[in-house]
Amino acid sequence: AYLEGSLLFYTHRCGHCQRLAPEYEAAATRLKGTVSLAKVDCTVSSETCGRFGVSGYPTLKIFRNGEEASSYEGPRTADGIVSYMKKQVGPSSVPLRSEADLNSFINTFDASVVGFFSGTESPQLAEFLKASSALRDSYRFAHSTDLRIGLKHNVDTECVLLIRPPHLNSKFEESVVKFTESFSTYSLRTFIKDNIFGLCPHLNSENRDILRASDLLTAYYDVDYVRNPKGTNYWRNRVMKVATQFQSRGLTFAVADWEEFQEELEEEFGLGLSDGGELPVITIRTRAGHKYIMQEEFTRDGKSLENFLEDYFAGRLKRYVKSEPIPESNDGPVKVLVADTFEEIVNNPEKDVLVEFYAPWCGHCKNLEPKYTELGEKLSGNPNIVIAKMDATANDVPPNYDVQGFPTIYFAPAGQKDQPRKYEGGREVIDFISYLKKEATNPLVLHTSRDDL
């Protein structure tokens, strides 16, 4: 089916739309003549947006032959949009007719999935094409009905090869992985997923979400495969040499460009410009949200990285926690929390604690503040309950608290600190009090003033 391109549904009031707009424009310029990117302002064309079932913004949809084909589920950066949309162009699997075609197809910055079949009538080819159609958003596919084209890759029977990009070839792993079992879309997806990244991929904005679904060690330095592939692989090979000793222990490895992730490294790990240099900076981030930084300088022989990993697997490393300084005095009706005092105040097994996670710039949080302070004052005579708040932008939020927006409020009951409950009630003082009367471990002691009588 012919691919027309994608359509962005947006409104001017939407912050996410404003952030996406320049990336979408840049992608449209780069894709001109290949794929068309268009946009619809839903404040003006509400009828069009309604026809396509658009209810949130921004929404991106892919169109083929004038019909909506699918939702766009790719990255929201110009590079990511360009890469994703290029994969949508033409057939889902490129037919290869010669060894030159094969060499040209695999000489790219992305991994390639190539099927070799004994002829056009092969039932395995039909399955492969079905799989390529279902998975084209994520991977590049090609196929040949002449086994001889794959001779230099030891192809002598019907099979699928996963060929890693040439710039990531290394003596520490095979650059080609063969799949010879009878396959379906499911088994092919599993095979690709298990092998696509190899021992130490290049982490970037396109694959970060997939790689971070695992416990991940990342080496940050000047990664540049366009201008300095040799220098980039010099450090990657040193990481890989150590990674081979630990690869079966559940940790994933990657290299990433320091500059690309600079803002995030500062935000997440407190690492500023002065921490970056010629030598890689090593961090570990687990699925549970625990973070570690290698304090020792990276050594060319890999010894410091080896020691760091041994300490990590032995449980000897101190976690990195982003925290504001501990307040000098904390006598107000609402206790100020920082990451370093969270354990002591919130996880005190004797006390019920109501915690507000806020952001300094959040308007709803500012509206809540006087009411939350009043609540704290009303409960100030209660020895069993603590009203507390934490700036979630300046402190790490513990993993068992899911904070997606602000303010987010949780109740951590005495004796059940591993099961905090999200507060979903109203935001008036009376709402909080009626909730606490119901949920508190001990009866509430309310501090009443004459005005309340």
Tab-separated table of C-alpha atoms in Angstrom:
chain	number	residue	atom	x	y	z
A	1	ALA	CA	0.000	0.000	0.000
A	2	TYR	CA	1.255	3.468	-0.847
A	3	LEU	CA	2.312	5.528	2.178
A	4	GLU	CA	1.148	9.138	2.117
A	5	GLY	CA	2.643	10.096	5.461
A	6	SER	CA	1.469	11.199	8.866
A	7	LEU	CA	-0.990	13.709	10.251
A	8	LEU	CA	-0.491	15.584	13.525
A	9	PHE	CA	-3.657	16.580	15.415
A	10	TYR	CA	-2.937	19.405	17.868
A	11	THR	CA	-4.268	22.484	19.666
A	12	HIS	CA	-2.417	25.737	20.405
A	13	ARG	CA	-3.136	25.487	24.139
A	14	CYS	CA	-1.438	22.099	24.559
A	15	GLY	CA	2.093	22.237	26.054
A	16	HIS	CA	3.121	18.836	24.643
A	17	CYS	CA	2.025	20.037	21.171
A	18	GLN	CA	4.183	23.162	21.501
A	19	ARG	CA	7.213	21.015	22.403
A	20	LEU	CA	6.565	18.613	19.508
A	21	ALA	CA	5.937	21.339	16.872
A	22	PRO	CA	9.597	22.284	16.068
A	23	GLU	CA	10.645	18.579	15.992
A	24	TYR	CA	7.751	17.744	13.633
A	25	GLU	CA	8.582	20.732	11.381
A	26	ALA	CA	12.264	19.699	11.204
A	27	ALA	CA	11.290	16.090	10.362
A	28	ALA	CA	8.882	17.318	7.652
A	29	THR	CA	11.693	19.320	6.008
A	30	ARG	CA	14.057	16.319	6.041
A	31	LEU	CA	11.404	13.939	4.677
A	32	LYS	CA	10.249	16.273	1.878
A	33	GLY	CA	9.896	14.323	-1.354
A	34	THR	CA	9.837	10.979	0.522
A	35	VAL	CA	6.933	11.212	2.951
A	36	SER	CA	4.485	14.056	3.626
A	37	LEU	CA	3.919	15.249	7.187
A	38	ALA	CA	0.810	17.394	7.675
A	39	LYS	CA	-1.017	18.841	10.678
A	40	VAL	CA	-4.565	19.718	11.728
A	41	ASP	CA	-5.422	22.371	14.343
A	42	CYS	CA	-8.325	20.800	16.245
A	43	THR	CA	-9.517	24.151	17.634
A	44	VAL	CA	-10.257	25.189	14.027
A	45	SER	CA	-11.084	21.812	12.417
A	46	SER	CA	-12.893	20.065	15.271
A	47	GLU	CA	-15.082	18.129	12.819
A	48	THR	CA	-12.031	16.517	11.103
A	49	CYS	CA	-10.525	15.627	14.474
A	50	GLY	CA	-13.816	14.124	15.631
A	51	ARG	CA	-14.044	12.024	12.459
A	52	PHE	CA	-10.715	10.379	13.271
A	53	GLY	CA	-11.608	9.821	16.932
A	54	VAL	CA	-8.994	12.238	18.296
A	55	SER	CA	-9.596	12.864	21.993
A	56	GLY	CA	-6.127	13.818	23.329
A	57	TYR	CA	-3.332	16.018	22.032
A	58	PRO	CA	-0.963	15.717	20.315
A	59	THR	CA	-2.192	12.658	18.336
A	60	LEU	CA	-0.229	11.340	15.352
A	61	LYS	CA	-1.706	8.999	12.756
A	62	ILE	CA	-0.185	7.279	9.699
A	63	PHE	CA	-2.078	7.289	6.385
A	64	ARG	CA	-1.782	4.928	3.381
A	65	ASN	CA	-3.823	5.323	0.171
A	66	GLY	CA	-5.868	8.116	1.764
A	67	GLU	CA	-6.961	5.861	4.642
A	68	GLU	CA	-5.875	5.887	8.260
A	69	ALA	CA	-3.493	2.908	8.596
A	70	SER	CA	-2.317	3.078	12.216
A	71	SER	CA	-1.450	5.310	15.139
A	72	TYR	CA	2.090	6.671	15.221
A	73	GLU	CA	3.823	5.066	18.223
A	74	GLY	CA	7.387	6.215	17.526
A	75	PRO	CA	9.729	8.752	19.163
A	76	ARG	CA	8.789	12.436	19.394
A	77	THR	CA	12.147	13.863	18.210
A	78	ALA	CA	13.000	14.955	14.651
A	79	ASP	CA	15.590	12.144	14.310
A	80	GLY	CA	13.129	9.597	15.688
A	81	ILE	CA	10.259	10.716	13.438
A	82	VAL	CA	12.506	10.628	10.333
A	83	SER	CA	13.830	7.150	11.165
A	84	TYR	CA	10.363	5.780	12.008
A	85	MET	CA	8.681	7.213	8.900
A	86	LYS	CA	11.452	6.003	6.566
A	87	LYS	CA	10.703	2.480	7.808
A	88	GLN	CA	7.100	2.995	6.670
A	89	VAL	CA	8.078	3.740	3.056
A	90	GLY	CA	7.873	1.033	0.383
A	91	PRO	CA	7.395	-2.691	1.036
A	92	SER	CA	7.735	-3.989	4.606
A	93	SER	CA	10.563	-6.275	3.420
A	94	VAL	CA	12.979	-5.213	0.659
A	95	PRO	CA	13.576	-7.909	-2.021
A	96	LEU	CA	17.320	-8.583	-2.573
A	97	ARG	CA	18.412	-9.857	-5.990
A	98	SER	CA	22.200	-9.884	-5.638
A	99	GLU	CA	25.015	-9.905	-3.108
A	100	ALA	CA	25.517	-6.201	-3.909
A	101	ASP	CA	21.885	-5.564	-2.855
A	102	LEU	CA	22.550	-7.409	0.419
A	103	ASN	CA	25.767	-5.478	1.124
A	104	SER	CA	24.048	-2.184	0.411
A	105	PHE	CA	21.050	-3.053	2.653
A	106	ILE	CA	23.135	-4.054	5.699
A	107	ASN	CA	25.591	-1.145	5.419
A	108	THR	CA	23.548	1.093	7.700
A	109	PHE	CA	23.391	2.467	11.233
A	110	ASP	CA	20.493	0.146	12.177
A	111	ALA	CA	20.415	-3.618	12.611
A	112	SER	CA	19.021	-5.585	9.643
A	113	VAL	CA	16.769	-8.656	9.619
A	114	VAL	CA	17.290	-10.654	6.404
A	115	GLY	CA	15.386	-13.822	5.432
A	116	PHE	CA	16.803	-16.345	2.920
A	117	PHE	CA	14.344	-18.686	1.189
A	118	SER	CA	14.511	-21.458	-1.394
A	119	GLY	CA	11.941	-19.856	-3.714
A	120	THR	CA	8.933	-17.552	-4.051
A	121	GLU	CA	6.542	-20.356	-3.074
A	122	SER	CA	8.265	-21.076	0.263
A	123	PRO	CA	5.690	-21.174	3.118
A	124	GLN	CA	8.421	-19.756	5.382
A	125	LEU	CA	8.680	-16.704	3.082
A	126	ALA	CA	4.931	-16.086	3.475
A	127	GLU	CA	5.341	-16.184	7.295
A	128	PHE	CA	8.376	-13.880	7.100
A	129	LEU	CA	6.474	-11.282	5.032
A	130	LYS	CA	3.560	-11.428	7.461
A	131	ALA	CA	5.981	-10.840	10.349
A	132	SER	CA	7.786	-8.004	8.538
A	133	SER	CA	4.461	-6.252	7.943
A	134	ALA	CA	3.557	-6.489	11.642
A	135	LEU	CA	7.006	-5.407	12.878
A	136	ARG	CA	8.058	-2.839	10.272
A	137	ASP	CA	7.633	0.065	12.722
A	138	SER	CA	10.503	-1.239	14.829
A	139	TYR	CA	12.908	-3.123	12.545
A	140	ARG	CA	14.335	-3.189	8.973
A	141	PHE	CA	13.515	-6.283	6.895
A	142	ALA	CA	14.801	-7.685	3.595
A	143	HIS	CA	14.540	-11.104	1.931
A	144	SER	CA	16.033	-13.152	-0.880
A	145	THR	CA	14.687	-16.210	-2.720
A	146	ASP	CA	18.229	-17.174	-3.750
A	147	LEU	CA	20.184	-18.861	-0.933
A	148	ARG	CA	23.479	-18.228	-2.784
A	149	ILE	CA	23.232	-14.500	-2.014
A	150	GLY	CA	23.886	-15.354	1.656
A	151	LEU	CA	26.880	-17.661	1.019
A	152	LYS	CA	29.442	-15.389	2.670
A	153	HIS	CA	27.270	-15.481	5.832
A	154	ASN	CA	27.236	-19.326	5.746
A	155	VAL	CA	23.635	-19.529	4.500
A	156	ASP	CA	23.003	-23.037	3.182
A	157	THR	CA	19.382	-23.520	4.166
A	158	GLU	CA	16.278	-21.376	4.762
A	159	CYS	CA	16.971	-19.075	7.691
A	160	VAL	CA	16.774	-15.542	9.045
A	161	LEU	CA	19.908	-13.536	9.858
A	162	LEU	CA	19.994	-10.665	12.289
A	163	ILE	CA	22.928	-8.548	11.101
A	164	ARG	CA	24.161	-5.890	13.499
A	165	PRO	CA	25.208	-2.517	12.051
A	166	PRO	CA	28.842	-2.466	10.784
A	167	HIS	CA	29.903	0.417	13.056
A	168	LEU	CA	29.102	-1.754	16.113
A	169	ASN	CA	31.117	-4.809	14.969
A	170	SER	CA	33.406	-6.059	17.715
A	171	LYS	CA	35.640	-9.020	18.501
A	172	PHE	CA	33.618	-9.596	21.683
A	173	GLU	CA	30.482	-10.867	19.904
A	174	GLU	CA	29.247	-12.211	16.591
A	175	SER	CA	28.006	-9.538	14.191
A	176	VAL	CA	25.532	-11.991	12.629
A	177	VAL	CA	23.026	-14.139	14.559
A	178	LYS	CA	21.234	-16.968	12.735
A	179	PHE	CA	17.644	-18.145	13.298
A	180	THR	CA	16.840	-21.458	11.619
A	181	GLU	CA	13.735	-22.650	13.470
A	182	SER	CA	10.335	-22.690	11.804
A	183	PHE	CA	8.992	-19.258	12.669
A	184	SER	CA	5.898	-17.163	13.217
A	185	THR	CA	5.503	-13.441	13.886
A	186	TYR	CA	5.718	-14.207	17.619
A	187	SER	CA	8.897	-16.335	17.462
A	188	LEU	CA	10.590	-13.895	15.070
A	189	ARG	CA	9.711	-10.943	17.310
A	190	THR	CA	11.165	-12.814	20.311
A	191	PHE	CA	14.356	-13.702	18.399
A	192	ILE	CA	14.886	-10.096	17.253
A	193	LYS	CA	14.082	-8.628	20.674
A	194	ASP	CA	16.524	-11.002	22.402
A	195	ASN	CA	19.385	-10.279	19.988
A	196	ILE	CA	18.870	-6.852	18.398
A	197	PHE	CA	21.019	-4.841	20.791
A	198	GLY	CA	23.901	-7.226	21.340
A	199	LEU	CA	26.292	-6.920	24.250
A	200	CYS	CA	26.690	-3.130	24.334
A	201	PRO	CA	24.416	-0.995	22.099
A	202	HIS	CA	24.516	2.748	21.503
A	203	LEU	CA	21.837	4.244	23.785
A	204	ASN	CA	20.058	7.205	22.164
A	205	SER	CA	16.732	9.035	22.279
A	206	GLU	CA	15.118	6.439	19.990
A	207	ASN	CA	15.911	3.285	21.958
A	208	ARG	CA	16.179	4.657	25.501
A	209	ASP	CA	12.725	3.478	26.627
A	210	ILE	CA	13.347	-0.100	25.435
A	211	LEU	CA	16.826	-0.334	26.973
A	212	ARG	CA	15.690	1.212	30.245
A	213	ALA	CA	13.092	-1.478	30.701
A	214	SER	CA	16.074	-3.497	32.048
A	215	ASP	CA	18.651	-2.816	34.755
A	216	LEU	CA	21.108	-0.749	32.707
A	217	LEU	CA	24.767	0.242	33.035
A	218	THR	CA	25.670	3.160	30.749
A	219	ALA	CA	29.097	4.559	29.876
A	220	TYR	CA	28.713	8.253	28.972
A	221	TYR	CA	31.468	9.926	26.945
A	222	ASP	CA	31.947	11.617	23.547
A	223	VAL	CA	30.094	9.046	21.419
A	224	ASP	CA	30.171	10.109	17.768
A	225	TYR	CA	29.893	7.373	15.141
A	226	VAL	CA	29.795	9.887	12.274
A	227	ARG	CA	32.931	11.954	12.955
A	228	ASN	CA	34.908	9.701	15.289
A	229	PRO	CA	33.906	6.012	15.014
A	230	LYS	CA	37.408	4.780	15.948
A	231	GLY	CA	37.605	6.862	19.134
A	232	THR	CA	34.027	5.929	20.049
A	233	ASN	CA	34.729	2.198	19.717
A	234	TYR	CA	38.024	2.532	21.632
A	235	TRP	CA	36.096	3.118	24.874
A	236	ARG	CA	33.161	0.871	23.931
A	237	ASN	CA	35.568	-2.070	23.478
A	238	ARG	CA	36.946	-1.466	26.975
A	239	VAL	CA	33.430	-1.540	28.406
A	240	MET	CA	32.617	-4.690	26.403
A	241	LYS	CA	35.750	-6.500	27.573
A	242	VAL	CA	34.486	-6.202	31.163
A	243	ALA	CA	30.812	-6.719	30.200
A	244	THR	CA	31.610	-10.202	28.803
A	245	GLN	CA	32.486	-11.319	32.357
A	246	PHE	CA	29.134	-10.183	33.770
A	247	GLN	CA	26.701	-10.568	30.856
A	248	SER	CA	24.792	-13.522	32.303
A	249	ARG	CA	23.944	-11.729	35.563
A	250	GLY	CA	20.906	-9.703	34.476
A	251	LEU	CA	22.542	-6.346	33.783
A	252	THR	CA	22.343	-4.669	30.345
A	253	PHE	CA	25.239	-2.534	29.051
A	254	ALA	CA	25.262	0.516	26.737
A	255	VAL	CA	27.344	3.501	25.639
A	256	ALA	CA	25.809	6.962	25.205
A	257	ASP	CA	26.837	10.445	24.191
A	258	TRP	CA	27.489	12.639	27.230
A	259	GLU	CA	26.255	15.781	25.454
A	260	GLU	CA	22.963	14.212	24.298
A	261	PHE	CA	22.080	13.203	27.876
A	262	GLN	CA	23.740	16.110	29.707
A	263	GLU	CA	20.499	17.675	30.967
A	264	GLU	CA	19.206	14.318	32.172
A	265	LEU	CA	22.515	13.408	33.871
A	266	GLU	CA	22.386	16.654	35.805
A	267	GLU	CA	18.725	16.163	36.715
A	268	GLU	CA	18.934	12.444	37.571
A	269	PHE	CA	22.496	11.971	38.849
A	270	GLY	CA	23.623	15.486	39.824
A	271	LEU	CA	26.425	15.300	37.221
A	272	GLY	CA	27.367	18.705	35.787
A	273	LEU	CA	29.553	19.778	32.879
A	274	SER	CA	32.727	19.539	34.967
A	275	ASP	CA	32.131	15.799	35.561
A	276	GLY	CA	32.402	14.978	31.847
A	277	GLY	CA	35.750	14.592	30.129
A	278	GLU	CA	37.687	12.220	27.930
A	279	LEU	CA	37.105	9.243	30.250
A	280	PRO	CA	33.690	7.533	30.370
A	281	VAL	CA	31.389	8.279	33.310
A	282	ILE	CA	29.595	5.107	34.458
A	283	THR	CA	26.081	4.945	35.923
A	284	ILE	CA	23.652	2.137	36.709
A	285	ARG	CA	19.890	2.687	36.763
A	286	THR	CA	17.697	-0.274	37.750
A	287	ARG	CA	14.073	-0.905	36.758
A	288	ALA	CA	13.101	-0.217	40.367
A	289	GLY	CA	14.590	3.290	40.025
A	290	HIS	CA	17.758	2.697	42.082
A	291	LYS	CA	20.777	4.668	40.841
A	292	TYR	CA	24.528	4.205	41.230
A	293	ILE	CA	27.544	6.217	40.016
A	294	MET	CA	31.066	4.802	39.642
A	295	GLN	CA	33.162	7.075	41.854
A	296	GLU	CA	36.558	5.691	40.824
A	297	GLU	CA	38.036	7.043	37.572
A	298	PHE	CA	37.556	4.784	34.538
A	299	THR	CA	40.836	2.960	33.809
A	300	ARG	CA	41.934	1.782	30.377
A	301	ASP	CA	42.568	-1.751	31.653
A	302	GLY	CA	38.918	-1.952	32.826
A	303	LYS	CA	39.922	-2.761	36.435
A	304	SER	CA	37.928	0.098	38.007
A	305	LEU	CA	34.793	-0.944	36.086
A	306	GLU	CA	35.343	-4.570	37.115
A	307	ASN	CA	35.622	-3.548	40.799
A	308	PHE	CA	32.498	-1.382	40.488
A	309	LEU	CA	30.488	-4.287	39.037
A	310	GLU	CA	31.743	-6.727	41.672
A	311	ASP	CA	30.641	-4.271	44.378
A	312	TYR	CA	27.275	-3.779	42.634
A	313	PHE	CA	26.504	-7.510	42.443
A	314	ALA	CA	27.700	-8.013	46.036
A	315	GLY	CA	25.302	-5.281	47.245
A	316	ARG	CA	28.160	-3.115	48.573
A	317	LEU	CA	27.393	0.056	46.601
A	318	LYS	CA	25.711	3.064	48.162
A	319	ARG	CA	22.736	4.196	46.077
A	320	TYR	CA	22.788	7.693	44.622
A	321	VAL	CA	19.799	9.675	45.853
A	322	LYS	CA	19.105	13.216	44.694
A	323	SER	CA	18.197	15.279	47.749
A	324	GLU	CA	17.892	18.892	48.834
A	325	PRO	CA	19.821	19.749	52.029
A	326	ILE	CA	18.121	18.667	55.276
A	327	PRO	CA	16.212	21.710	56.662
A	328	GLU	CA	17.901	23.257	59.721
A	329	SER	CA	14.561	23.585	61.508
A	330	ASN	CA	11.376	21.717	60.699
A	331	ASP	CA	8.880	22.888	63.287
A	332	GLY	CA	6.056	24.093	61.015
A	333	PRO	CA	2.601	22.475	60.860
A	334	VAL	CA	3.649	20.787	57.570
A	335	LYS	CA	6.924	18.862	57.813
A	336	VAL	CA	9.318	19.556	54.925
A	337	LEU	CA	10.680	16.332	53.473
A	338	VAL	CA	13.841	15.838	51.436
A	339	ALA	CA	14.986	12.511	49.983
A	340	ASP	CA	17.556	12.089	52.782
A	341	THR	CA	14.878	12.396	55.521
A	342	PHE	CA	12.090	10.464	53.770
A	343	GLU	CA	12.992	7.178	55.457
A	344	GLU	CA	13.198	8.723	58.921
A	345	ILE	CA	9.962	10.769	58.731
A	346	VAL	CA	7.601	8.927	56.363
A	347	ASN	CA	8.688	5.381	57.158
A	348	ASN	CA	8.534	5.872	60.923
A	349	PRO	CA	6.526	2.710	61.779
A	350	GLU	CA	4.751	4.449	64.699
A	351	LYS	CA	3.145	7.253	62.682
A	352	ASP	CA	0.557	7.751	59.938
A	353	VAL	CA	1.915	10.182	57.347
A	354	LEU	CA	0.092	12.168	54.660
A	355	VAL	CA	2.621	13.260	51.978
A	356	GLU	CA	2.107	15.843	49.245
A	357	PHE	CA	4.522	15.637	46.302
A	358	TYR	CA	4.601	19.048	44.625
A	359	ALA	CA	6.493	21.130	42.066
A	360	PRO	CA	7.416	24.783	42.813
A	361	TRP	CA	5.935	25.943	39.474
A	362	CYS	CA	2.633	24.048	39.831
A	363	GLY	CA	-0.453	26.299	40.103
A	364	HIS	CA	-2.679	23.603	41.684
A	365	CYS	CA	-0.001	23.080	44.371
A	366	LYS	CA	0.025	26.824	45.166
A	367	ASN	CA	-3.796	26.768	45.500
A	368	LEU	CA	-3.567	23.782	47.832
A	369	GLU	CA	-0.825	25.251	50.057
A	370	PRO	CA	-2.967	27.377	52.477
A	371	LYS	CA	-5.480	24.527	52.891
A	372	TYR	CA	-2.723	21.966	53.459
A	373	THR	CA	-1.093	24.285	56.037
A	374	GLU	CA	-4.464	24.707	57.782
A	375	LEU	CA	-4.803	20.914	57.864
A	376	GLY	CA	-1.362	20.670	59.467
A	377	GLU	CA	-2.344	23.276	62.072
A	378	LYS	CA	-5.596	21.452	62.923
A	379	LEU	CA	-3.652	18.211	63.457
A	380	SER	CA	-0.631	19.778	65.177
A	381	GLY	CA	-1.688	18.409	68.565
A	382	ASN	CA	-1.895	14.854	67.208
A	383	PRO	CA	1.195	12.817	68.173
A	384	ASN	CA	0.360	9.907	65.840
A	385	ILE	CA	-0.001	11.690	62.509
A	386	VAL	CA	2.363	13.763	60.348
A	387	ILE	CA	1.368	16.101	57.514
A	388	ALA	CA	4.329	16.433	55.150
A	389	LYS	CA	5.336	17.736	51.713
A	390	MET	CA	8.239	17.193	49.332
A	391	ASP	CA	9.466	19.031	46.225
A	392	ALA	CA	9.453	16.104	43.780
A	393	THR	CA	11.510	18.043	41.224
A	394	ALA	CA	14.465	18.528	43.603
A	395	ASN	CA	14.349	15.152	45.401
A	396	ASP	CA	14.159	11.545	44.250
A	397	VAL	CA	10.738	10.044	44.901
A	398	PRO	CA	10.916	6.484	46.340
A	399	PRO	CA	10.018	3.796	43.749
A	400	ASN	CA	6.806	2.647	45.483
A	401	TYR	CA	5.274	6.139	45.091
A	402	ASP	CA	3.947	6.716	41.573
A	403	VAL	CA	4.132	10.469	40.970
A	404	GLN	CA	3.116	11.440	37.419
A	405	GLY	CA	1.582	14.885	38.014
A	406	PHE	CA	1.334	17.527	40.728
A	407	PRO	CA	0.189	17.630	43.384
A	408	THR	CA	0.144	13.879	44.103
A	409	ILE	CA	-0.807	12.926	47.656
A	410	TYR	CA	-0.176	9.616	49.431
A	411	PHE	CA	-1.130	8.221	52.814
A	412	ALA	CA	1.490	5.966	54.439
A	413	PRO	CA	-0.213	4.190	57.390
A	414	ALA	CA	1.715	3.148	60.503
A	415	GLY	CA	3.011	-0.405	60.225
A	416	GLN	CA	2.257	-0.599	56.456
A	417	LYS	CA	4.959	1.588	54.945
A	418	ASP	CA	5.518	-0.747	51.997
A	419	GLN	CA	1.900	-0.141	50.864
A	420	PRO	CA	1.324	3.620	50.605
A	421	ARG	CA	-2.201	4.514	49.399
A	422	LYS	CA	-2.815	7.210	46.814
A	423	TYR	CA	-5.198	9.891	48.090
A	424	GLU	CA	-7.941	10.467	45.510
A	425	GLY	CA	-10.324	12.634	47.587
A	426	GLY	CA	-11.232	16.335	47.516
A	427	ARG	CA	-8.747	19.121	48.231
A	428	GLU	CA	-10.622	21.018	50.965
A	429	VAL	CA	-9.526	20.757	54.625
A	430	ILE	CA	-12.792	19.002	55.505
A	431	ASP	CA	-12.133	16.368	52.788
A	432	PHE	CA	-8.703	15.546	54.213
A	433	ILE	CA	-10.064	15.357	57.758
A	434	SER	CA	-12.946	13.038	56.876
A	435	TYR	CA	-10.453	10.796	54.962
A	436	LEU	CA	-8.061	10.692	57.924
A	437	LYS	CA	-10.883	10.021	60.406
A	438	LYS	CA	-11.646	6.912	58.361
A	439	GLU	CA	-8.077	5.786	57.562
A	440	ALA	CA	-5.954	6.848	60.557
A	441	THR	CA	-4.580	4.073	62.762
A	442	ASN	CA	-5.462	6.020	65.949
A	443	PRO	CA	-8.444	8.355	66.568
A	444	LEU	CA	-7.772	11.914	65.340
A	445	VAL	CA	-7.051	14.619	67.890
A	446	LEU	CA	-8.191	17.880	66.300
A	447	HIS	CA	-6.823	21.241	67.408
A	448	THR	CA	-9.834	23.593	67.375
A	449	SER	CA	-9.712	27.380	67.647
A	450	ARG	CA	-12.521	29.633	68.968
A	451	ASP	CA	-13.523	30.404	65.355
A	452	ASP	CA	-14.420	26.749	64.869
A	453	LEU	CA	-16.797	26.690	67.833
